[in-house]
Each structure stands twice: as structure tokens, then as C-alpha cells.
Amino acid sequence: MVQVESGQMEHGEAPLHDDAERRRFERKAKERERIQKAIDGHLDNSRLSKVSSILSRFQEARDSDITLARLYWEEFEPALYARLRAGDDSVLYDLTRSVTLSRVRARIQNSHGLFVARPEIRAARKRLSEEERERLALELPPAPVLTVYADETGKTGKVLLVGSVWVPTPRETSVATRAVAQWKDAVGFAREFHFTEMRRDDLPYFIKFVELMLEMAPTVSFKSIQVPREGLRADAALPRLISALIVRGIEHEIDSRRITLPRELLLFKDQDGEGADKLCLAEVEQHLEHASLARFEKQLAIQRMTAVPSETGAFVQLADLYAGSLQRVALREGGGSNHKDEFADFLLSQVARMAGVSLTDMIQLGEAGDLSVQFHL
């Protein structure tokens, strides 16, 4: 699991004897803080932040400077990169230079010890040319990243439920997040997307948000798990519920041929409270490390598990809307409907439509091909 502890002295670092040493330490602490924010999806406009975001999601970028440059250009300088791919070599003067990105990558890996290349690549970098390093990287395919965004609901209700959005293609996270931010700026909608806070006048914006997310991230899938809350302490049950969701969800992803192992897992949970989140995720990590050994032949690596405020990510908000919609439909008992019922039916119908089944079948059967599965305990 990747951790960046801002402000703490690194192992083996010398005491701060003079002002220069103190300034150096403070500068590194600020860099670690920016890297941490980038890992959590909160980017600034610096190369350090952008390169950190790419390295956190793509092992191949850690191993290859050419791949790092390609992914950087594709994600952060798409117009120039499109011209380059069309044969306009003149844009090479305008694109961020590969050697500049390589230096930032080296600073992140060497100064902070984060997102390091595989041992074979690190050894090769000491003696091989760039062409030979690329050949070695191609011969040793990296483990891709699977990102899961989760949110819980029903801590005081009849059913404790965790809804989640699964993204097997990391590039889609930044593409969708950027598209949503641009759309919100264009229409002047400044609020977050939370099911419980939805007002009648918000409904068109919430619907458009879902449509845009599904358009920009077409490979996402939705998974949930629920259990009757009677007789349970929600805070004690939640870590096991999340762990069961991840383990069963990975098995479902494999059975559906959406992913293969090995994989690195990134888990983002909607922030609840600092102490409760740390205890919850520590228990989840323990369960998943055991599952990696017992059920996945050590082919599942826990790269990072963190609780993030919902404002930092559109996918966390989508998980909130999915969990809220499931809870709304599960507890609905006849009578009229309002804007929340309308939205819940819309979101779940979109998931069912993508899977080629009806909303009724998805709710009753609990599974819709490789796009949605609902586990019940």
C-alpha cells in the first residue's frame, strides 16, 4: 500500500542541523503532500502532480520513460498529441519534453521511494540504453491497476449496503473527471452529487452527470453488497462487508473475463471520520492480504486503500448515487414517488440497459452479466 506521510522525517534522514537542511526537508514534505493529493485524484497544474497521478495508475509508466511521456501527452496535452499522431512533427517543440518528465519521474522514485520500477527494470537502468530498457519492459508485462470506488449507506436503517464502481481502465478516471469538471463549469453547477442531498430542481443535473460518466468511462461496472442491519453494529460490520464485496467482486470480474490476474488494487472509500476510516481500512487490508494468499495465489497486490472526501472525485460521488439508488429501491413500499425515486430508477435502468437486461430482472436476479452484481449476506 502506498503511503505518503507529510512532515515526518524519512528513515535514515539526518537531523536538521542548519537552515539549509531544514529547508530541504520542508521542501520534500511539501512535495510529498502534493504527491499525496495527486494519488487521491486532486491534481494541481504542476508536472510533479501530473506525473505522480500517472505513475500511481500505470506500472508501465514507472518502467518506461517513453510510455510515461506518451501517457502524459495523451492525458494532459491531448490536442498537441493528436497532431503528433497525425504526423505533425512540429508539435514536438511544444509538447513537454520526455527528458523533463523523466527527471520528475526519477525525483518521485528516488527521492520519495514511490511508484518504483520493477527490480529488473531498476537494474537495467544502470547499464542499458533506452532501446534495451524498452525491450525489457515489453518482455515483462506489468500488472495493471484495478480501481474501486465505494460508499456505504444504511448505518441507521434496516439494511446496511455498500455500493461500488469498478474501473479496470485507469485512464478513464481522469478523462471522465475532467469532462465532468468542464461541464459543471459550463452550466454553472457548483454542488456535489449526493443522493441524500438531491433536490427536485437538481434532477436534470444529476441525470446528465450519470450520462456523462457512463459515456466517458464505458468500461465501468457496478457491484454492491448488503446485509440486514438488525443485530449488527454497523461500524464493526462494515470492514467485513467491504472485504467480502472486494473478494467476490474480483471473482466476478475474473469469471466475466473483464480482468485477469495479477492485478494491483486501488480502493477509494468515501470519507466518514479519520479514526473510523483508518480502523476500517486497516481491517479491510488485512482481509484482502489473506484473500490474496488463500484465494488468488498472491496475484492480488494492495497498492493503496484510502478514504477521500467526496469532493475530490466524480467516481466517489457516482458510487454514492449508486448505493443510494439501490437503498431507495430496496426499501420502497408502494405509494407515490418523488424525484429521488425517479433518479434511482433512471440510474439503475442505465446499468441494466448497458447489460442488456430489464431493470426488474436486474433487481430480482441480482446480476446483469459483467456490468452489475448484487451480493446478499
Short mmCIF file of C-alpha atoms in Angstrom, two decimals, residues 95-361:
data_model
loop_
_atom_site.label_atom_id
_atom_site.label_comp_id
_atom_site.label_asym_id
_atom_site.label_seq_id
_atom_site.Cartn_x
_atom_site.Cartn_y
_atom_site.Cartn_z
CA LEU A 95 4.94 19.14 -26.07
CA THR A 96 6.54 18.71 -22.65
CA ARG A 97 9.93 17.14 -23.32
CA SER A 98 10.34 13.48 -22.45
CA VAL A 99 13.60 14.18 -20.62
CA THR A 100 11.78 16.69 -18.38
CA LEU A 101 9.17 14.08 -17.46
CA SER A 102 11.93 11.54 -16.85
CA ARG A 103 13.56 13.85 -14.33
CA VAL A 104 10.28 14.30 -12.47
CA ARG A 105 9.75 10.53 -12.51
CA ALA A 106 13.26 9.99 -11.12
CA ARG A 107 12.65 12.52 -8.33
CA ILE A 108 9.43 10.79 -7.29
CA GLN A 109 11.04 7.34 -7.38
CA ASN A 110 14.48 8.13 -5.99
CA SER A 111 13.82 10.96 -3.52
CA HIS A 112 10.49 9.72 -2.19
CA GLY A 113 10.70 5.98 -2.85
CA LEU A 114 7.27 5.91 -4.51
CA PHE A 115 5.97 4.08 -7.57
CA VAL A 116 9.31 2.42 -8.23
CA ALA A 117 10.02 0.36 -11.31
CA ARG A 118 10.25 -3.40 -11.07
CA PRO A 119 13.62 -4.77 -9.83
CA GLU A 120 14.59 -5.95 -13.30
CA ILE A 121 13.97 -2.50 -14.73
CA ARG A 122 15.82 -0.74 -11.92
CA ALA A 123 18.84 -2.93 -12.50
CA ALA A 124 18.64 -2.45 -16.25
CA ARG A 125 18.54 1.33 -15.95
CA LYS A 126 22.03 1.25 -14.53
CA ARG A 127 23.57 -0.29 -17.62
CA LEU A 128 21.26 -0.44 -20.62
CA SER A 129 20.38 2.04 -23.33
CA GLU A 130 16.84 3.36 -23.63
CA GLU A 131 16.15 0.96 -26.51
CA GLU A 132 17.22 -2.03 -24.45
CA ARG A 133 15.15 -0.88 -21.47
CA GLU A 134 12.09 -0.66 -23.69
CA ARG A 135 12.71 -4.17 -24.99
CA LEU A 136 12.96 -5.49 -21.45
CA ALA A 137 9.77 -3.69 -20.43
CA LEU A 138 7.91 -5.29 -23.33
CA GLU A 139 9.17 -8.74 -22.40
CA LEU A 140 7.98 -8.36 -18.78
CA PRO A 141 4.36 -7.17 -18.91
CA PRO A 142 3.32 -5.19 -15.80
CA ALA A 143 0.40 -5.90 -13.52
CA PRO A 144 -2.41 -3.49 -14.44
CA VAL A 145 -4.39 -1.50 -11.90
CA LEU A 146 -8.00 -2.13 -10.85
CA THR A 147 -9.61 0.87 -9.14
CA VAL A 148 -12.67 0.53 -6.90
CA TYR A 149 -14.70 3.43 -5.51
CA ALA A 150 -17.03 2.51 -2.64
CA ASP A 151 -19.63 4.17 -0.45
CA GLU A 152 -21.83 2.78 2.31
CA THR A 153 -25.39 3.63 3.29
CA GLY A 154 -27.98 2.41 5.79
CA LYS A 155 -25.98 2.59 9.02
CA THR A 156 -29.17 3.51 10.87
CA GLY A 157 -31.65 1.78 8.56
CA LYS A 158 -32.93 -1.72 8.02
CA VAL A 159 -30.24 -2.71 5.53
CA LEU A 160 -26.50 -1.97 5.61
CA LEU A 161 -25.34 -1.63 2.00
CA VAL A 162 -22.08 -0.86 0.21
CA GLY A 163 -22.23 0.26 -3.41
CA SER A 164 -19.16 0.42 -5.60
CA VAL A 165 -17.94 1.46 -9.04
CA TRP A 166 -15.17 -0.62 -10.62
CA VAL A 167 -12.79 0.84 -13.21
CA PRO A 168 -10.44 -1.64 -14.93
CA THR A 169 -9.03 1.03 -17.27
CA PRO A 170 -7.27 3.71 -15.16
CA ARG A 171 -7.13 6.27 -17.95
CA GLU A 172 -10.92 6.60 -17.86
CA THR A 173 -10.84 8.06 -14.35
CA SER A 174 -9.03 11.22 -15.40
CA VAL A 175 -10.90 11.52 -18.70
CA ALA A 176 -14.31 11.32 -17.01
CA THR A 177 -13.33 13.54 -14.08
CA ARG A 178 -12.02 16.22 -16.42
CA ALA A 179 -15.16 16.06 -18.60
CA VAL A 180 -17.44 16.44 -15.57
CA ALA A 181 -15.45 19.42 -14.24
CA GLN A 182 -15.65 21.17 -17.62
CA TRP A 183 -19.40 20.50 -17.90
CA LYS A 184 -20.10 21.78 -14.36
CA ASP A 185 -18.18 24.97 -15.09
CA ALA A 186 -20.09 25.43 -18.36
CA VAL A 187 -23.55 25.04 -16.78
CA GLY A 188 -22.68 26.75 -13.51
CA PHE A 189 -23.49 23.79 -11.23
CA ALA A 190 -21.16 24.04 -8.25
CA ARG A 191 -22.60 21.45 -5.86
CA GLU A 192 -21.55 17.83 -5.37
CA PHE A 193 -23.65 14.84 -6.37
CA HIS A 194 -25.04 13.21 -3.22
CA PHE A 195 -28.19 11.11 -3.23
CA THR A 196 -29.43 12.32 0.16
CA GLU A 197 -28.95 15.99 -0.79
CA MET A 198 -30.71 15.82 -4.15
CA ARG A 199 -33.45 18.43 -4.65
CA ARG A 200 -36.22 18.40 -7.26
CA ASP A 201 -34.51 21.16 -9.26
CA ASP A 202 -31.26 19.16 -9.24
CA LEU A 203 -32.71 16.17 -11.09
CA PRO A 204 -31.69 17.21 -14.65
CA TYR A 205 -28.12 17.85 -13.48
CA PHE A 206 -27.89 14.52 -11.67
CA ILE A 207 -29.19 12.69 -14.74
CA LYS A 208 -26.71 14.48 -17.02
CA PHE A 209 -23.87 13.67 -14.61
CA VAL A 210 -24.64 9.94 -14.84
CA GLU A 211 -24.95 10.06 -18.63
CA LEU A 212 -21.62 11.86 -18.93
CA MET A 213 -19.83 9.47 -16.57
CA LEU A 214 -21.06 6.40 -18.41
CA GLU A 215 -20.12 7.96 -21.75
CA MET A 216 -16.61 8.92 -20.65
CA ALA A 217 -15.94 5.68 -18.70
CA PRO A 218 -17.65 2.93 -20.72
CA THR A 219 -15.76 0.04 -19.10
CA VAL A 220 -17.04 0.68 -15.55
CA SER A 221 -19.09 -1.90 -13.70
CA PHE A 222 -21.26 -1.64 -10.59
CA LYS A 223 -21.26 -4.00 -7.62
CA SER A 224 -22.96 -3.91 -4.24
CA ILE A 225 -23.31 -5.99 -1.11
CA GLN A 226 -25.91 -5.76 1.63
CA VAL A 227 -26.92 -7.38 4.88
CA PRO A 228 -29.86 -6.87 7.30
CA ARG A 229 -28.67 -4.44 9.96
CA GLU A 230 -30.69 -5.94 12.81
CA GLY A 231 -28.37 -7.29 15.48
CA LEU A 232 -25.28 -5.70 13.92
CA ARG A 233 -23.04 -2.84 14.92
CA ALA A 234 -22.64 -1.05 11.62
CA ASP A 235 -19.07 0.18 12.27
CA ALA A 236 -17.94 -3.33 13.23
CA ALA A 237 -19.69 -4.99 10.29
CA LEU A 238 -18.58 -2.51 7.62
CA PRO A 239 -14.94 -3.69 7.17
CA ARG A 240 -16.06 -7.30 6.64
CA LEU A 241 -18.78 -6.16 4.27
CA ILE A 242 -16.33 -4.17 2.16
CA SER A 243 -13.83 -7.04 2.20
CA ALA A 244 -16.47 -9.53 1.07
CA LEU A 245 -17.55 -7.13 -1.69
CA ILE A 246 -13.99 -6.80 -2.98
CA VAL A 247 -13.22 -10.53 -2.88
CA ARG A 248 -16.50 -11.58 -4.50
CA GLY A 249 -16.28 -8.68 -6.92
CA ILE A 250 -12.82 -9.70 -8.12
CA GLU A 251 -14.04 -13.26 -8.62
CA HIS A 252 -16.95 -11.87 -10.62
CA GLU A 253 -14.60 -9.72 -12.71
CA ILE A 254 -12.46 -12.77 -13.47
CA ASP A 255 -15.44 -15.01 -14.25
CA SER A 256 -16.84 -12.32 -16.54
CA ARG A 257 -13.45 -12.10 -18.32
CA ARG A 258 -13.23 -8.38 -17.61
CA ILE A 259 -9.88 -8.75 -15.86
CA THR A 260 -7.12 -11.27 -15.37
CA LEU A 261 -4.61 -11.56 -12.56
CA PRO A 262 -2.10 -10.37 -11.47
CA ARG A 263 -3.63 -7.01 -10.53
CA GLU A 264 -2.83 -4.08 -8.31
CA LEU A 265 -5.85 -2.86 -6.32
CA LEU A 266 -6.67 0.77 -5.58
CA LEU A 267 -9.60 1.26 -3.19
CA PHE A 268 -11.12 4.67 -2.54
CA LYS A 269 -13.79 4.88 0.14
CA ASP A 270 -15.97 7.91 0.82
CA GLN A 271 -14.58 9.67 3.87
CA ASP A 272 -16.52 9.12 7.09
CA GLY A 273 -14.27 10.03 10.02
CA GLU A 274 -10.49 9.89 10.31
CA GLY A 275 -10.32 7.38 13.16
CA ALA A 276 -13.15 5.18 11.94
CA ASP A 277 -11.77 5.18 8.38
CA LYS A 278 -8.26 4.17 9.49
CA LEU A 279 -9.58 1.27 11.57
CA CYS A 280 -11.96 0.18 8.82
CA LEU A 281 -9.38 0.20 6.03
CA ALA A 282 -6.70 -1.46 8.17
CA GLU A 283 -9.08 -4.39 8.73
CA VAL A 284 -10.06 -4.45 5.06
CA GLU A 285 -6.41 -4.54 4.04
CA GLN A 286 -5.76 -7.45 6.41
CA HIS A 287 -8.69 -9.42 4.98
CA LEU A 288 -7.60 -8.76 1.40
CA GLU A 289 -3.98 -9.72 2.01
CA HIS A 290 -5.24 -13.02 3.39
CA ALA A 291 -7.55 -13.44 0.38
CA SER A 292 -4.67 -12.73 -1.99
CA LEU A 293 -2.76 -15.62 -0.43
CA ALA A 294 -5.66 -18.04 0.07
CA ARG A 295 -7.83 -17.38 -2.99
CA PHE A 296 -5.79 -15.51 -5.60
CA GLU A 297 -2.37 -17.21 -5.35
CA LYS A 298 -0.67 -13.94 -4.31
CA GLN A 299 -1.74 -12.39 -7.61
CA LEU A 300 -3.62 -9.51 -5.97
CA ALA A 301 -1.40 -6.69 -4.68
CA ILE A 302 -2.88 -3.99 -2.46
CA GLN A 303 -1.38 -0.81 -3.88
CA ARG A 304 -3.41 1.72 -1.93
CA MET A 305 -6.51 1.97 0.26
CA THR A 306 -7.69 5.38 1.36
CA ALA A 307 -10.72 7.35 2.49
CA VAL A 308 -11.22 10.52 0.47
CA PRO A 309 -13.65 13.43 0.71
CA SER A 310 -16.30 13.11 -1.95
CA GLU A 311 -15.46 16.48 -3.49
CA THR A 312 -12.14 15.09 -4.72
CA GLY A 313 -13.64 12.64 -7.17
CA ALA A 314 -16.56 12.17 -9.52
CA PHE A 315 -16.32 8.38 -9.15
CA VAL A 316 -16.78 8.53 -5.38
CA GLN A 317 -19.91 10.59 -5.99
CA LEU A 318 -21.12 8.07 -8.59
CA ALA A 319 -20.69 5.30 -6.01
CA ASP A 320 -22.73 7.39 -3.56
CA LEU A 321 -25.55 7.76 -6.10
CA TYR A 322 -25.46 4.04 -6.92
CA ALA A 323 -25.62 2.99 -3.26
CA GLY A 324 -28.38 5.50 -2.55
CA SER A 325 -30.40 4.34 -5.55
CA LEU A 326 -30.16 0.68 -4.54
CA GLN A 327 -31.20 1.52 -0.98
CA ARG A 328 -34.11 3.60 -2.25
CA VAL A 329 -35.43 0.83 -4.50
CA ALA A 330 -34.86 -1.93 -1.93
CA LEU A 331 -36.86 -0.14 0.78
CA ARG A 332 -39.57 1.33 -1.43
CA GLU A 333 -43.02 0.09 -0.47
CA GLY A 334 -45.74 1.21 -2.88
CA GLY A 335 -47.28 4.67 -2.68
CA GLY A 336 -46.20 7.64 -4.75
CA SER A 337 -42.77 8.61 -5.90
CA ASN A 338 -40.65 11.74 -5.92
CA HIS A 339 -37.51 12.97 -7.68
CA LYS A 340 -35.27 10.56 -5.74
CA ASP A 341 -37.34 7.58 -6.86
CA GLU A 342 -37.24 8.89 -10.42
CA PHE A 343 -33.48 9.25 -10.30
CA ALA A 344 -32.95 5.83 -8.69
CA ASP A 345 -34.99 4.18 -11.43
CA PHE A 346 -33.04 6.12 -14.07
CA LEU A 347 -29.58 5.20 -12.77
CA LEU A 348 -30.35 1.52 -12.25
CA SER A 349 -32.12 1.37 -15.63
CA GLN A 350 -28.97 2.73 -17.27
CA VAL A 351 -26.90 -0.03 -15.71
CA ALA A 352 -29.47 -2.64 -16.76
CA ARG A 353 -29.64 -1.24 -20.31
CA MET A 354 -25.86 -1.43 -20.71
CA ALA A 355 -26.05 -5.07 -19.63
CA GLY A 356 -28.93 -5.84 -21.97
CA VAL A 357 -31.48 -6.80 -19.30
CA SER A 358 -34.54 -5.17 -17.79
CA LEU A 359 -34.48 -3.21 -14.54
CA THR A 360 -36.87 -5.73 -12.97
CA ASP A 361 -34.63 -8.66 -13.87
#
